[in-house]
Amino acid sequence: MKLLVVEDHPALRELLSRHMARSGFVVDVAEDGRQALAMLELSRYDAMILDLGLPDMDGLDLLAARRSTRNPDLPCIILTACDALNSRVAGLDAGADDYMLKPFDMPELEARLRAVLRRAGPRREAYINLGNLSFRQTDRALLVDQRPLLLPKRELALLEELLRNAPRVVIKDRLEERLYSMHEAVTLNAIEALVSRLRRKLNAAGANSSIETLRGLGYRLAPTTYSLLRS
């Protein structure tokens, strides 16, 4: 899943980014509203953590402006030092899904983020299943025939993206957008190498679904009874 953190305080912005990345999110960060709006136009996100006290605009204005970007219904948690009742009401009425006060505990923020994501569309289900593959969304655990399969976070993110779209094809450009933050350099063969490693691990674990390559288009996860060209 891809997360946008909008926070003008450098140390807190770095703390949020590092923690959420360790928890398996792909994280982009913005230090002001204009930068955040540019990112919302360029990439699709699963959720946004938003500070209200931005240097160039009110966070509520950014929340409203997101509706004209590629992320019109983006789930949002407001993170602010303002504890006034009218501020909390205004934030929730403006479309925020949750509201947390600074200072805060990181585990609680992460738990609230998971709760917001569960409420957003197809993420309401606890599991995403395909054949004997099962992805448990509460703790991002992958099971093959009910046995845990541990994967590096990028491979797990790739599998999650393919599972969410199965059996549809996911184009390579979309995978690059979803699996890498804007500041990361992506080599020409990064996705191919990632797919190759994940495919080998799924095969070794006995998965009865496989990653299929459609040359010039992208990849899809499908039952092994399907026969399409593979790399």
Coordinates of N, CA and C in Angstrom, one line a residue:
M1 N 0.8 -1.2 0.0 CA 0.0 0.0 0.0 C 0.9 1.2 0.0
K2 N 0.4 2.3 -0.6 CA 1.1 3.5 -0.7 C 0.5 4.6 0.1
L3 N 1.4 5.3 0.8 CA 0.9 6.3 1.8 C 1.6 7.7 1.5
L4 N 0.8 8.7 1.7 CA 1.3 10.1 1.6 C 1.3 10.7 2.9
V5 N 2.4 11.2 3.4 CA 2.6 11.9 4.7 C 2.8 13.3 4.4
V6 N 1.9 14.2 4.9 CA 2.0 15.6 4.7 C 2.3 16.3 6.0
E7 N 3.5 16.7 6.3 CA 3.9 17.2 7.6 C 5.1 18.2 7.4
D8 N 5.0 19.4 7.9 CA 6.0 20.4 7.7 C 7.2 20.3 8.7
H9 N 7.0 19.6 9.8 CA 8.1 19.5 10.8 C 9.1 18.4 10.3
P10 N 10.3 18.7 10.0 CA 11.3 17.8 9.4 C 11.5 16.5 10.2
A11 N 11.7 16.6 11.5 CA 12.0 15.5 12.3 C 10.8 14.5 12.4
L12 N 9.6 15.1 12.6 CA 8.4 14.3 12.7 C 8.1 13.6 11.3
R13 N 8.3 14.4 10.2 CA 8.1 13.9 8.9 C 9.0 12.6 8.7
E14 N 10.2 12.7 9.1 CA 11.2 11.6 8.9 C 10.8 10.4 9.8
L15 N 10.4 10.7 11.0 CA 9.9 9.7 11.9 C 8.7 8.9 11.4
L16 N 7.7 9.6 10.9 CA 6.6 9.0 10.3 C 6.9 8.2 9.1
S17 N 7.8 8.7 8.2 CA 8.2 8.0 7.0 C 8.9 6.7 7.3
R18 N 9.8 6.8 8.2 CA 10.6 5.6 8.6 C 9.8 4.5 9.2
H19 N 8.9 4.9 10.1 CA 8.1 3.9 10.8 C 7.1 3.3 9.9
M20 N 6.5 4.0 9.0 CA 5.5 3.4 8.1 C 6.2 2.6 7.0
A21 N 7.4 3.0 6.6 CA 8.1 2.1 5.7 C 8.5 0.8 6.3
R22 N 8.9 0.8 7.6 CA 9.2 -0.4 8.3 C 8.0 -1.3 8.5
S23 N 6.8 -0.7 8.5 CA 5.5 -1.4 8.6 C 5.0 -2.0 7.3
G24 N 5.8 -1.7 6.2 CA 5.4 -2.3 4.9 C 4.8 -1.4 3.9
F25 N 4.6 -0.1 4.3 CA 4.0 0.9 3.4 C 5.1 1.5 2.4
V26 N 4.7 1.8 1.2 CA 5.5 2.7 0.4 C 5.1 4.1 0.7
V27 N 6.1 4.9 1.1 CA 5.8 6.2 1.6 C 6.4 7.4 0.8
D28 N 5.5 8.3 0.4 CA 5.9 9.6 -0.1 C 5.7 10.6 0.9
V29 N 6.5 11.7 1.0 CA 6.4 12.7 2.0 C 6.3 14.1 1.3
A30 N 5.5 15.0 1.9 CA 5.4 16.3 1.4 C 5.5 17.3 2.6
E31 N 6.2 18.4 2.4 CA 6.4 19.3 3.5 C 5.4 20.5 3.5
D32 N 4.7 20.6 2.4 CA 3.7 21.7 2.4 C 2.5 21.3 1.5
G33 N 1.5 22.1 1.4 CA 0.3 21.8 0.7 C 0.5 21.7 -0.8
R34 N 1.3 22.6 -1.4 CA 1.5 22.6 -2.9 C 2.2 21.4 -3.3
Q35 N 3.2 21.0 -2.5 CA 3.9 19.8 -2.9 C 3.0 18.6 -2.8
A36 N 2.2 18.5 -1.7 CA 1.2 17.4 -1.6 C 0.3 17.4 -2.7
L37 N -0.3 18.5 -3.2 CA -1.2 18.5 -4.3 C -0.6 18.0 -5.6
A38 N 0.7 18.4 -5.8 CA 1.4 17.9 -7.0 C 1.6 16.4 -6.9
M39 N 1.8 15.8 -5.7 CA 1.9 14.4 -5.6 C 0.6 13.7 -5.8
L40 N -0.5 14.3 -5.3 CA -1.8 13.7 -5.5 C -2.2 13.7 -6.9
E41 N -1.7 14.6 -7.7 CA -1.9 14.6 -9.2 C -1.1 13.6 -9.9
L42 N 0.1 13.2 -9.4 CA 1.0 12.4 -10.1 C 0.8 10.9 -9.8
S43 N 0.4 10.6 -8.5 CA 0.4 9.2 -8.1 C -0.9 8.9 -7.4
R44 N -1.2 7.6 -7.3 CA -2.4 7.1 -6.6 C -1.9 6.6 -5.2
Y45 N -2.7 6.9 -4.2 CA -2.3 6.5 -2.8 C -3.5 5.8 -2.2
D46 N -3.2 5.0 -1.1 CA -4.2 4.3 -0.4 C -4.7 5.1 0.8
A47 N -3.9 6.0 1.3 CA -4.2 6.8 2.5 C -3.3 8.0 2.6
M48 N -3.7 9.0 3.4 CA -2.9 10.2 3.6 C -2.9 10.5 5.1
I49 N -1.8 10.8 5.7 CA -1.7 11.4 7.0 C -1.4 12.9 6.9
L50 N -2.2 13.7 7.4 CA -2.2 15.1 7.1 C -2.1 16.0 8.3
D51 N -1.1 16.8 8.4 CA -1.0 17.9 9.4 C -1.8 19.1 8.9
L52 N -2.6 19.7 9.8 CA -3.4 20.8 9.5 C -2.6 22.1 9.4
G53 N -1.5 22.2 10.2 CA -0.8 23.5 10.2 C 0.3 23.6 9.2
L54 N 0.0 23.6 7.9 CA 1.0 23.6 6.9 C 1.4 25.1 6.6
P55 N 2.7 25.3 6.1 CA 3.2 26.7 6.0 C 2.5 27.5 4.9
D56 N 1.9 26.8 3.9 CA 1.4 27.6 2.7 C -0.1 27.5 2.6
M57 N -0.8 26.6 3.3 CA -2.2 26.5 3.2 C -2.8 25.8 4.4
D58 N -4.0 26.0 4.7 CA -4.7 25.2 5.8 C -4.8 23.8 5.3
G59 N -4.6 22.8 6.2 CA -4.8 21.4 5.8 C -6.2 21.1 5.3
L60 N -7.2 21.8 5.8 CA -8.5 21.5 5.4 C -8.7 21.9 3.9
D61 N -8.0 23.0 3.5 CA -8.1 23.3 2.1 C -7.5 22.3 1.2
L62 N -6.4 21.7 1.7 CA -5.8 20.6 0.9 C -6.7 19.4 0.9
L63 N -7.4 19.1 2.0 CA -8.4 18.0 2.1 C -9.5 18.2 1.0
A64 N -9.9 19.4 0.9 CA -11.0 19.7 -0.1 C -10.4 19.6 -1.5
A65 N -9.2 20.1 -1.7 CA -8.6 20.1 -3.1 C -8.3 18.8 -3.6
R66 N -8.1 17.8 -2.7 CA -7.8 16.4 -3.2 C -8.9 15.9 -4.1
R67 N -10.1 16.4 -4.0 CA -11.2 15.8 -4.7 C -11.1 16.1 -6.2
S68 N -10.2 17.0 -6.6 CA -10.0 17.3 -8.0 C -8.7 16.7 -8.5
T69 N -8.1 15.8 -7.7 CA -6.9 15.1 -8.1 C -7.2 13.7 -8.5
R70 N -6.1 12.9 -8.7 CA -6.3 11.4 -9.0 C -6.7 10.7 -7.8
N71 N -6.9 11.3 -6.6 CA -7.2 10.7 -5.4 C -8.4 11.3 -4.7
P72 N -9.6 11.4 -5.4 CA -10.7 12.2 -4.9 C -11.3 11.6 -3.6
D73 N -11.2 10.3 -3.4 CA -11.8 9.7 -2.2 C -10.8 9.2 -1.2
L74 N -9.6 9.7 -1.3 CA -8.4 9.2 -0.5 C -8.7 9.2 1.0
P75 N -8.7 8.1 1.7 CA -8.8 8.1 3.1 C -7.8 9.0 3.8
C76 N -8.1 9.7 4.9 CA -7.2 10.6 5.5 C -7.3 10.6 7.0
I77 N -6.2 10.6 7.6 CA -6.1 10.8 9.1 C -5.4 12.2 9.3
I78 N -6.1 13.0 10.0 CA -5.6 14.3 10.4 C -4.7 14.2 11.7
L79 N -3.5 14.8 11.6 CA -2.6 14.7 12.7 C -2.3 16.2 13.1
T80 N -2.7 16.6 14.3 CA -2.5 18.0 14.6 C -2.4 18.3 16.1
A81 N -1.9 19.5 16.4 CA -1.7 19.8 17.8 C -3.0 20.6 18.3
C82 N -3.9 20.9 17.4 CA -5.1 21.7 17.7 C -6.2 20.8 18.3
D83 N -6.5 20.9 19.5 CA -7.4 20.0 20.2 C -8.8 20.7 20.4
A84 N -9.1 21.8 19.8 CA -10.3 22.5 19.9 C -11.4 21.7 19.3
L85 N -12.6 21.6 19.9 CA -13.7 20.8 19.5 C -14.1 21.3 18.1
N86 N -14.2 22.6 17.8 CA -14.6 23.0 16.5 C -13.6 22.6 15.4
S87 N -12.4 22.5 15.7 CA -11.4 22.0 14.8 C -11.6 20.6 14.4
R88 N -11.8 19.8 15.5 CA -12.1 18.3 15.2 C -13.3 18.1 14.4
V89 N -14.4 18.9 14.7 CA -15.6 18.8 13.9 C -15.4 19.2 12.5
A90 N -14.7 20.3 12.3 CA -14.4 20.8 10.9 C -13.6 19.8 10.1
G91 N -12.6 19.2 10.8 CA -11.8 18.2 10.1 C -12.6 17.0 9.6
L92 N -13.4 16.5 10.5 CA -14.3 15.3 10.1 C -15.3 15.7 9.1
D93 N -15.9 16.9 9.2 CA -16.9 17.3 8.3 C -16.3 17.6 6.9
A94 N -15.0 17.9 6.9 CA -14.3 18.2 5.6 C -14.0 16.9 4.9
G95 N -14.1 15.8 5.5 CA -13.9 14.5 4.8 C -12.8 13.6 5.4
A96 N -12.2 14.1 6.5 CA -11.2 13.2 7.2 C -11.9 12.0 7.8
D97 N -11.1 10.9 7.8 CA -11.7 9.7 8.4 C -11.4 9.5 9.8
D98 N -10.4 10.2 10.3 CA -10.0 10.1 11.7 C -9.2 11.4 12.1
Y99 N -9.0 11.6 13.4 CA -8.4 12.8 13.8 C -7.6 12.5 15.1
M100 N -6.3 12.7 15.0 CA -5.4 12.4 16.2 C -4.7 13.7 16.6
L101 N -4.5 13.8 17.9 CA -3.8 14.9 18.5 C -2.3 14.6 18.7
K102 N -1.5 15.6 18.5 CA 0.0 15.6 18.8 C 0.1 16.0 20.3
P103 N 1.0 15.4 21.1 CA 1.8 14.2 20.8 C 0.9 13.0 20.7
F104 N 1.5 12.0 20.0 CA 0.7 10.7 19.8 C 1.6 9.5 19.9
D105 N 1.1 8.4 20.1 CA 1.8 7.1 20.1 C 1.8 6.5 18.7
M106 N 2.9 6.2 18.2 CA 3.0 5.6 16.8 C 2.2 4.3 16.6
P107 N 2.2 3.4 17.6 CA 1.4 2.2 17.4 C -0.1 2.5 17.3
E108 N -0.6 3.5 18.0 CA -2.0 3.9 17.9 C -2.3 4.5 16.5
L109 N -1.4 5.3 16.0 CA -1.6 5.9 14.7 C -1.6 4.8 13.7
E110 N -0.7 3.8 13.8 CA -0.7 2.7 12.8 C -2.0 1.9 12.9
A111 N -2.5 1.7 14.1 CA -3.7 0.9 14.3 C -4.9 1.7 13.7
R112 N -4.9 3.0 13.9 CA -6.0 3.8 13.3 C -5.9 3.8 11.8
L113 N -4.7 3.8 11.3 CA -4.5 3.7 9.8 C -5.1 2.4 9.3
R114 N -4.8 1.3 9.9 CA -5.3 0.0 9.5 C -6.8 0.0 9.5
A115 N -7.4 0.6 10.6 CA -8.8 0.7 10.7 C -9.4 1.5 9.5
V116 N -8.8 2.6 9.2 CA -9.3 3.4 8.1 C -9.2 2.7 6.8
L117 N -8.1 2.0 6.6 CA -8.0 1.2 5.3 C -9.0 0.1 5.2
R118 N -9.3 -0.5 6.4 CA -10.3 -1.6 6.4 C -11.7 -1.1 5.9
R119 N -12.0 0.2 6.3 CA -13.3 0.8 5.9 C -13.3 1.2 4.5
A120 N -12.2 1.3 3.8 CA -12.2 1.8 2.4 C -12.4 0.8 1.4
G121 N -13.6 0.7 0.8 CA -13.9 -0.1 -0.3 C -13.6 -1.6 0.0
P122 N -12.8 -2.3 -1.0 CA -12.6 -3.7 -0.9 C -11.7 -4.1 0.3
R123 N -11.1 -3.1 1.0 CA -10.3 -3.5 2.1 C -11.0 -3.8 3.4
R124 N -12.4 -3.9 3.3 CA -13.2 -4.3 4.4 C -13.0 -5.7 4.8
E125 N -12.7 -6.6 3.8 CA -12.5 -8.0 4.1 C -11.1 -8.2 4.8
A126 N -11.2 -9.1 5.7 CA -9.9 -9.4 6.5 C -8.9 -10.1 5.6
Y127 N -9.3 -10.9 4.6 CA -8.4 -11.6 3.8 C -8.6 -11.3 2.3
I128 N -7.6 -11.4 1.5 CA -7.7 -11.5 0.1 C -7.2 -12.9 -0.3
N129 N -8.0 -13.6 -1.0 CA -7.7 -15.0 -1.3 C -7.7 -15.3 -2.8
L130 N -6.8 -16.1 -3.2 CA -6.8 -16.6 -4.6 C -6.1 -18.0 -4.5
G131 N -6.9 -19.1 -4.9 CA -6.4 -20.4 -4.8 C -6.0 -20.7 -3.3
N132 N -4.8 -21.2 -3.1 CA -4.4 -21.5 -1.8 C -3.5 -20.4 -1.2
L133 N -3.6 -19.2 -1.9 CA -2.9 -18.0 -1.4 C -3.9 -17.2 -0.5
S134 N -3.5 -16.7 0.6 CA -4.3 -15.9 1.5 C -3.5 -14.8 2.1
F135 N -3.9 -13.5 1.8 CA -3.2 -12.4 2.4 C -4.1 -11.8 3.5
R136 N -3.5 -11.8 4.7 CA -4.3 -11.3 5.9 C -3.9 -9.8 6.0
Q137 N -5.0 -9.0 5.9 CA -4.7 -7.5 5.8 C -4.4 -6.9 7.1
T138 N -4.9 -7.5 8.2 CA -4.7 -6.9 9.5 C -3.2 -6.8 9.9
D139 N -2.4 -7.8 9.6 CA -1.0 -7.7 9.9 C -0.1 -8.0 8.7
R140 N -0.7 -7.9 7.5 CA 0.0 -8.1 6.2 C 0.8 -9.4 6.2
A141 N 0.1 -10.5 6.5 CA 0.8 -11.8 6.5 C 0.3 -12.6 5.3
L142 N 1.2 -13.3 4.7 CA 0.9 -14.2 3.6 C 0.9 -15.6 4.0
L143 N -0.2 -16.4 3.6 CA -0.3 -17.8 3.9 C -0.5 -18.6 2.6
V144 N 0.2 -19.7 2.5 CA 0.1 -20.6 1.4 C -0.4 -21.9 2.0
D145 N -1.6 -22.4 1.7 CA -2.2 -23.5 2.3 C -2.2 -23.4 3.9
Q146 N -2.5 -22.2 4.3 CA -2.5 -21.8 5.7 C -1.2 -21.9 6.4
R147 N -0.1 -22.0 5.7 CA 1.2 -21.9 6.2 C 1.8 -20.6 5.9
P148 N 2.4 -19.9 6.9 CA 3.0 -18.6 6.7 C 4.2 -18.7 5.7
L149 N 4.2 -17.7 4.8 CA 5.4 -17.5 3.9 C 5.9 -16.1 4.1
L150 N 7.1 -16.0 4.6 CA 7.7 -14.7 4.9 C 8.4 -14.2 3.6
L151 N 8.1 -12.9 3.3 CA 8.7 -12.3 2.1 C 9.2 -10.9 2.5
P152 N 10.3 -10.5 1.8 CA 10.7 -9.1 2.0 C 9.6 -8.1 1.7
K153 N 9.6 -6.9 2.2 CA 8.4 -6.0 2.1 C 8.1 -5.7 0.7
R154 N 9.1 -5.5 -0.2 CA 8.8 -5.1 -1.6 C 8.1 -6.3 -2.3
E155 N 8.6 -7.5 -2.1 CA 8.0 -8.7 -2.7 C 6.5 -8.8 -2.2
L156 N 6.3 -8.6 -0.9 CA 5.0 -8.7 -0.3 C 4.1 -7.6 -0.9
A157 N 4.6 -6.4 -1.1 CA 3.8 -5.3 -1.7 C 3.5 -5.7 -3.2
L158 N 4.4 -6.3 -3.9 CA 4.1 -6.7 -5.3 C 3.0 -7.8 -5.3
L159 N 3.1 -8.7 -4.4 CA 2.0 -9.8 -4.4 C 0.7 -9.2 -4.0
E160 N 0.7 -8.3 -3.0 CA -0.6 -7.6 -2.6 C -1.2 -6.9 -3.8
E161 N -0.4 -6.2 -4.5 CA -0.9 -5.4 -5.7 C -1.5 -6.4 -6.7
L162 N -0.8 -7.5 -7.0 CA -1.3 -8.5 -7.9 C -2.6 -9.2 -7.4
L163 N -2.6 -9.5 -6.1 CA -3.8 -10.1 -5.5 C -5.0 -9.2 -5.6
R164 N -4.8 -7.9 -5.3 CA -6.0 -7.0 -5.3 C -6.6 -6.9 -6.7
N165 N -5.8 -7.1 -7.7 CA -6.3 -6.9 -9.1 C -6.5 -8.2 -9.8
A166 N -6.2 -9.4 -9.2 CA -6.3 -10.7 -9.9 C -7.8 -10.9 -10.3
P167 N -8.0 -11.5 -11.5 CA -6.9 -11.9 -12.4 C -6.6 -10.9 -13.5
R168 N -6.9 -9.6 -13.3 CA -6.6 -8.6 -14.2 C -5.1 -8.3 -14.4
V169 N -4.8 -7.8 -15.5 CA -3.4 -7.5 -15.8 C -3.0 -6.1 -15.1
V170 N -1.9 -6.1 -14.4 CA -1.4 -4.8 -13.9 C -0.2 -4.4 -14.7
I171 N -0.3 -3.2 -15.3 CA 0.8 -2.8 -16.2 C 2.0 -2.4 -15.4
K172 N 3.2 -2.6 -16.0 CA 4.5 -2.4 -15.4 C 4.6 -1.0 -14.8
D173 N 4.1 0.0 -15.5 CA 4.2 1.4 -15.0 C 3.5 1.6 -13.7
R174 N 2.3 1.0 -13.6 CA 1.5 1.0 -12.4 C 2.2 0.4 -11.2
L175 N 2.9 -0.8 -11.5 CA 3.6 -1.4 -10.4 C 4.8 -0.6 -9.9
E176 N 5.5 0.1 -10.8 CA 6.6 1.0 -10.4 C 6.0 2.1 -9.6
E177 N 4.9 2.6 -9.9 CA 4.3 3.7 -9.2 C 3.9 3.3 -7.8
R178 N 3.3 2.1 -7.7 CA 2.8 1.6 -6.4 C 3.8 1.0 -5.5
L179 N 5.0 0.5 -6.0 CA 6.0 -0.1 -5.2 C 7.1 0.7 -4.8
Y180 N 7.3 1.9 -5.4 CA 8.4 2.7 -5.2 C 7.9 4.2 -4.8
S181 N 8.6 4.8 -3.9 CA 8.3 6.2 -3.6 C 8.9 7.1 -4.6
M182 N 8.5 8.3 -4.6 CA 9.0 9.2 -5.7 C 10.5 9.5 -5.6
H183 N 11.1 9.4 -4.4 CA 12.5 9.7 -4.3 C 13.4 8.5 -4.6
E184 N 12.8 7.4 -4.8 CA 13.6 6.2 -5.1 C 13.9 6.0 -6.6
A185 N 15.2 5.7 -6.9 CA 15.5 5.4 -8.3 C 15.2 4.0 -8.6
V186 N 14.5 3.8 -9.8 CA 14.1 2.5 -10.2 C 14.9 2.1 -11.4
T187 N 15.6 1.0 -11.4 CA 16.4 0.6 -12.5 C 15.4 0.0 -13.6
L188 N 16.0 -0.2 -14.8 CA 15.2 -0.7 -15.9 C 14.6 -2.1 -15.6
N189 N 15.3 -2.9 -15.0 CA 14.9 -4.3 -14.8 C 14.4 -4.6 -13.4
A190 N 14.1 -3.5 -12.6 CA 13.8 -3.7 -11.2 C 12.5 -4.6 -11.0
I191 N 11.5 -4.3 -11.8 CA 10.2 -5.0 -11.7 C 10.4 -6.4 -12.1
E192 N 11.1 -6.6 -13.2 CA 11.3 -8.0 -13.8 C 12.1 -8.8 -12.7
A193 N 13.1 -8.3 -12.1 CA 13.8 -9.0 -11.1 C 13.0 -9.3 -9.9
L194 N 12.1 -8.4 -9.5 CA 11.3 -8.6 -8.3 C 10.2 -9.7 -8.6
V195 N 9.7 -9.6 -9.8 CA 8.7 -10.7 -10.2 C 9.4 -12.0 -10.2
S196 N 10.6 -12.1 -10.8 CA 11.3 -13.4 -10.9 C 11.5 -14.0 -9.5
R197 N 12.0 -13.2 -8.5 CA 12.2 -13.7 -7.2 C 10.9 -14.2 -6.5
L198 N 9.9 -13.4 -6.7 CA 8.6 -13.7 -6.0 C 8.0 -15.0 -6.7
R199 N 8.1 -15.1 -8.0 CA 7.6 -16.3 -8.7 C 8.3 -17.6 -8.2
R200 N 9.6 -17.5 -8.0 CA 10.3 -18.7 -7.5 C 9.9 -19.1 -6.1
K201 N 9.7 -18.1 -5.3 CA 9.3 -18.4 -3.9 C 7.9 -18.9 -3.8
L202 N 7.0 -18.4 -4.6 CA 5.6 -19.0 -4.6 C 5.6 -20.4 -5.1
N203 N 6.4 -20.7 -6.2 CA 6.5 -22.0 -6.7 C 7.0 -23.0 -5.6
A204 N 8.1 -22.5 -5.0 CA 8.7 -23.4 -3.9 C 7.8 -23.7 -2.8
A205 N 6.9 -22.7 -2.5 CA 6.0 -22.9 -1.3 C 4.8 -23.7 -1.7
G206 N 4.6 -24.0 -3.0 CA 3.5 -24.8 -3.4 C 2.2 -24.0 -3.7
A207 N 2.4 -22.8 -4.1 CA 1.2 -22.0 -4.5 C 0.6 -22.5 -5.8
N208 N -0.7 -22.6 -5.8 CA -1.4 -23.0 -7.0 C -1.9 -21.9 -7.9
S209 N -1.3 -20.7 -7.7 CA -1.4 -19.5 -8.6 C 0.0 -19.1 -8.9
S210 N 0.1 -18.5 -10.1 CA 1.4 -18.1 -10.5 C 1.3 -16.7 -11.2
I211 N 2.5 -16.0 -11.2 CA 2.6 -14.7 -11.9 C 2.9 -14.9 -13.3
E212 N 2.0 -14.4 -14.2 CA 2.1 -14.5 -15.6 C 2.5 -13.2 -16.2
T213 N 3.4 -13.3 -17.2 CA 3.9 -12.1 -17.9 C 3.2 -12.0 -19.2
L214 N 2.7 -10.8 -19.5 CA 2.1 -10.5 -20.8 C 3.0 -9.4 -21.4
R215 N 3.9 -9.9 -22.3 CA 4.9 -9.0 -22.8 C 4.4 -7.7 -23.4
G216 N 5.0 -6.6 -23.0 CA 4.6 -5.3 -23.5 C 3.4 -4.8 -22.7
L217 N 2.8 -5.5 -21.8 CA 1.7 -5.1 -21.1 C 2.0 -5.0 -19.6
G218 N 2.2 -6.2 -19.0 CA 2.5 -6.2 -17.5 C 2.4 -7.6 -17.0
Y219 N 1.8 -7.7 -15.8 CA 1.8 -9.0 -15.1 C 0.4 -9.2 -14.5
R220 N 0.1 -10.5 -14.3 CA -1.1 -10.8 -13.5 C -0.9 -12.1 -12.7
L221 N -1.7 -12.2 -11.7 CA -1.7 -13.4 -10.8 C -2.9 -14.2 -11.1
A222 N -2.7 -15.5 -11.5 CA -3.8 -16.3 -11.9 C -3.6 -17.7 -11.6
P223 N -4.7 -18.5 -11.5 CA -4.5 -20.0 -11.2 C -3.6 -20.6 -12.2
T224 N -2.9 -21.6 -11.9 CA -1.9 -22.2 -12.7 C -2.6 -23.0 -13.9
T225 N -3.9 -23.2 -13.8 CA -4.5 -23.8 -14.9 C -4.6 -22.9 -16.2
Y226 N -4.4 -21.6 -16.0 CA -4.4 -20.7 -17.1 C -3.0 -20.9 -17.8
S227 N -3.0 -20.7 -19.1 CA -1.7 -20.8 -19.8 C -1.5 -19.6 -20.7
L228 N -0.7 -18.7 -20.1 CA -0.3 -17.5 -20.9 C 1.2 -17.5 -20.9
L229 N 1.8 -16.6 -21.8 CA 3.2 -16.5 -21.9 C 3.9 -16.1 -20.6
R230 N 4.9 -16.7 -20.2 CA 5.6 -16.3 -19.0 C 7.1 -16.0 -19.3
S231 N 7.7 -15.1 -18.6 CA 9.1 -14.9 -18.8 C 9.9 -15.8 -17.9

